[in-house]
Coordinates of N, CA, C and O in Angstrom, one line a residue:
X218 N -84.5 129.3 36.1 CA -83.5 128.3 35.6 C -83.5 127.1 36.5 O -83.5 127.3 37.7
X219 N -83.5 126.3 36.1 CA -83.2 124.4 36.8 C -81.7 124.7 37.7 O -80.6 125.0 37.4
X220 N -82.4 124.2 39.1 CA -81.3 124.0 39.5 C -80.7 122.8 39.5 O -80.2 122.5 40.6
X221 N -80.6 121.9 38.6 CA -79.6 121.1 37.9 C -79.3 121.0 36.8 O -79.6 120.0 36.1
X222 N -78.6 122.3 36.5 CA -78.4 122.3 35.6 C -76.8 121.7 35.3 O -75.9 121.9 36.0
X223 N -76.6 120.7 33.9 CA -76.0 119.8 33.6 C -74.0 120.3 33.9 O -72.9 119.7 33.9
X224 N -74.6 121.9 34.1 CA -72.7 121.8 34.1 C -72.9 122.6 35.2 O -72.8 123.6 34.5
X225 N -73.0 122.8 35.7 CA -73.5 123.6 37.9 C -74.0 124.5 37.9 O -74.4 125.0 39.0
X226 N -74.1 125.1 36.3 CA -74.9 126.8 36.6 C -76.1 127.0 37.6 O -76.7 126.0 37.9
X227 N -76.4 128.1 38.1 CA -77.0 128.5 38.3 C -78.1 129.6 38.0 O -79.0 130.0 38.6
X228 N -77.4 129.9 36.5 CA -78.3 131.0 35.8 C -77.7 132.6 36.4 O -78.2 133.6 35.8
X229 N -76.7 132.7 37.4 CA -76.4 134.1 38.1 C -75.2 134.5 38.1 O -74.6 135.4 38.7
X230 N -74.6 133.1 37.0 CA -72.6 133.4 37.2 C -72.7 134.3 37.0 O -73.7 134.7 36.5
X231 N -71.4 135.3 37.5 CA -70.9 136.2 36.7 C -69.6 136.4 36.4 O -68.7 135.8 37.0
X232 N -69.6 137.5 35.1 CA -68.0 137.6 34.8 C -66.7 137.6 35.6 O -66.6 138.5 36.4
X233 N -66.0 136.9 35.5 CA -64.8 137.2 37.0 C -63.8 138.3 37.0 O -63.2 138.3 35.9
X234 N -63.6 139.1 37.8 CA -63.1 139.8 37.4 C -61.8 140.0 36.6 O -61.5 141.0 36.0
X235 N -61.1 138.9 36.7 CA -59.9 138.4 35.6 C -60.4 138.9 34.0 O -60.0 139.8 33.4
X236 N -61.1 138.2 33.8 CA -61.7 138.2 32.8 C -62.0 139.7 32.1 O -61.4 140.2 31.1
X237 N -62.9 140.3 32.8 CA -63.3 141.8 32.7 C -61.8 142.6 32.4 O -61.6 143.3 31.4
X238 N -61.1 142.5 33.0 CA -59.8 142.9 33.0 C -58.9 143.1 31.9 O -58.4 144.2 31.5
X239 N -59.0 141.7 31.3 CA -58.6 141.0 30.4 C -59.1 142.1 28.9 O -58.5 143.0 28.3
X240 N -60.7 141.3 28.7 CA -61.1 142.1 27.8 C -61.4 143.2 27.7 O -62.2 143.3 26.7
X241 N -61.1 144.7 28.5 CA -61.3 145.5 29.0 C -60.0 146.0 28.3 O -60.1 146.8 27.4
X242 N -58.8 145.7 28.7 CA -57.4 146.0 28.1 C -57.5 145.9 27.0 O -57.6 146.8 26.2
X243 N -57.6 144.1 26.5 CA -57.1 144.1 25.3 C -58.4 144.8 24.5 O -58.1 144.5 23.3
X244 N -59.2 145.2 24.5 CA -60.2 146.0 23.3 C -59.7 147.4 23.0 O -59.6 147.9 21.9
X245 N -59.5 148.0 24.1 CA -59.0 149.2 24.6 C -57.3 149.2 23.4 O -57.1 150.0 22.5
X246 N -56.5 148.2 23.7 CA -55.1 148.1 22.9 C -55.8 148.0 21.9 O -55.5 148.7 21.0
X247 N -56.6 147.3 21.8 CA -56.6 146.4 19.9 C -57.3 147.8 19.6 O -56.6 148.5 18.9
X248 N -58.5 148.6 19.8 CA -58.9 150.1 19.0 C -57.6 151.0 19.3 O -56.8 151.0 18.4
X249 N -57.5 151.3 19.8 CA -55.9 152.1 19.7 C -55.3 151.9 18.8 O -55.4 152.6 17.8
X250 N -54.4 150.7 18.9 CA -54.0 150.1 17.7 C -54.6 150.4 16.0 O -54.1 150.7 15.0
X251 N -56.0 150.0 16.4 CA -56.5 149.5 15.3 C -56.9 151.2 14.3 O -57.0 151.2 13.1
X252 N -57.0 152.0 15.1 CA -57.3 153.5 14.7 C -56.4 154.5 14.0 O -56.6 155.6 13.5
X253 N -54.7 153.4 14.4 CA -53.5 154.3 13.9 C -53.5 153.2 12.7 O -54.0 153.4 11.6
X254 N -52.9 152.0 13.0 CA -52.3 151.0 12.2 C -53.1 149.8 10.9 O -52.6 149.0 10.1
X255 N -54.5 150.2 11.2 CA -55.6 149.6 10.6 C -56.8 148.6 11.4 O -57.0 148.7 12.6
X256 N -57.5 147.5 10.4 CA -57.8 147.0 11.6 C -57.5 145.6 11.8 O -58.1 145.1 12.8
X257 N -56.5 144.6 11.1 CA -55.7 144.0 11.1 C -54.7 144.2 12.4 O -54.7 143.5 13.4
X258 N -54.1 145.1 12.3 CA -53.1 145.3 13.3 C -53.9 145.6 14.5 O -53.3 145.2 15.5
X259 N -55.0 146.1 14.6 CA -55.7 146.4 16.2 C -55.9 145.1 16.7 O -55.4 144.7 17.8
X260 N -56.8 144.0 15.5 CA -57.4 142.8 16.1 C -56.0 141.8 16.5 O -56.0 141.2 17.6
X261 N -55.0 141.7 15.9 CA -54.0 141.1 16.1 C -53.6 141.2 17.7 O -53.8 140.5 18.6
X262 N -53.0 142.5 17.6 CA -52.3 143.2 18.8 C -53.3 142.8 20.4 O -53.1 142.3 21.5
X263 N -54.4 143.5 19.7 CA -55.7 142.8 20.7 C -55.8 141.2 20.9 O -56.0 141.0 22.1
X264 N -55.7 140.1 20.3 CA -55.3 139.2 20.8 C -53.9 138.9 21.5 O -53.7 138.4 22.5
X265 N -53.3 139.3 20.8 CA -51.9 139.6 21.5 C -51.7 139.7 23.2 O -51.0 139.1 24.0
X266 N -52.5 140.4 23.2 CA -53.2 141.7 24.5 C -53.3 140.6 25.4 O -52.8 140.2 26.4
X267 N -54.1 140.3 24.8 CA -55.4 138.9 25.8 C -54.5 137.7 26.5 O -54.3 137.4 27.7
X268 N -54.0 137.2 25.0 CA -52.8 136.4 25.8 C -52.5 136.4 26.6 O -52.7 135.8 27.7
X269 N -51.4 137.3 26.0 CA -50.3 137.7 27.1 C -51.0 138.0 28.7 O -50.4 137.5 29.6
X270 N -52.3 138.8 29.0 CA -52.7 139.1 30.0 C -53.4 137.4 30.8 O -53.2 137.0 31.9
X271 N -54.2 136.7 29.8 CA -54.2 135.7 30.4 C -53.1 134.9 30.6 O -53.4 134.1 31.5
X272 N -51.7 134.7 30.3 CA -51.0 133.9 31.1 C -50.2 135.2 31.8 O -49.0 135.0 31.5
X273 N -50.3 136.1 32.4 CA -49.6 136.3 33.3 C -50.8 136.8 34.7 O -50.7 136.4 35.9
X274 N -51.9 137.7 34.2 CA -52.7 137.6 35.3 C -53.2 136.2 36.7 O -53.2 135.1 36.1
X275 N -53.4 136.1 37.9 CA -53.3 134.9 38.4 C -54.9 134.6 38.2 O -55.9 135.3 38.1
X276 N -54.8 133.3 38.2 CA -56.4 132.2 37.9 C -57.2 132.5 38.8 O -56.9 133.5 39.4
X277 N -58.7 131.9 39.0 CA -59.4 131.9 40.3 C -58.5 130.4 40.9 O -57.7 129.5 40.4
X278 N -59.2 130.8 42.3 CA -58.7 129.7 42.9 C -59.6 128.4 43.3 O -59.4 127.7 44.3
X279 N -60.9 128.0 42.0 CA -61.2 127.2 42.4 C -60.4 125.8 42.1 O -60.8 124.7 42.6

């Protein structure tokens, strides 16, 4: 990969672990959900999930 690349990558980011977290829960809620309630209600609740975990978990600190 170019190291100038136009937005800073480097080609080796990786997932942060906020993130992991994040979608890690909410997939976990939204099949749960989605296995009693249908799959409407999993995908909903699973965004739900996400949300809510992205504004309460804390940011990186760049």
């Amino acid at each position: 990969m170019d190291d100038n690349a136009p937005n800073g990558s480097t080609g080796n980011d990786k997932l942060p672990l906020r993130w992991v977290v994040i979608l890690t829960i909410s997939t976990g809620v939204g099949i749960g959900v989605g296995l009693v309630g249908g799959l409407v209600a999993g995908v909903g609740l699973g965004f739900v999930c996400a949300g809510f975990l992205h504004a309460v978990l804390p940011g990186d600190k760049r």
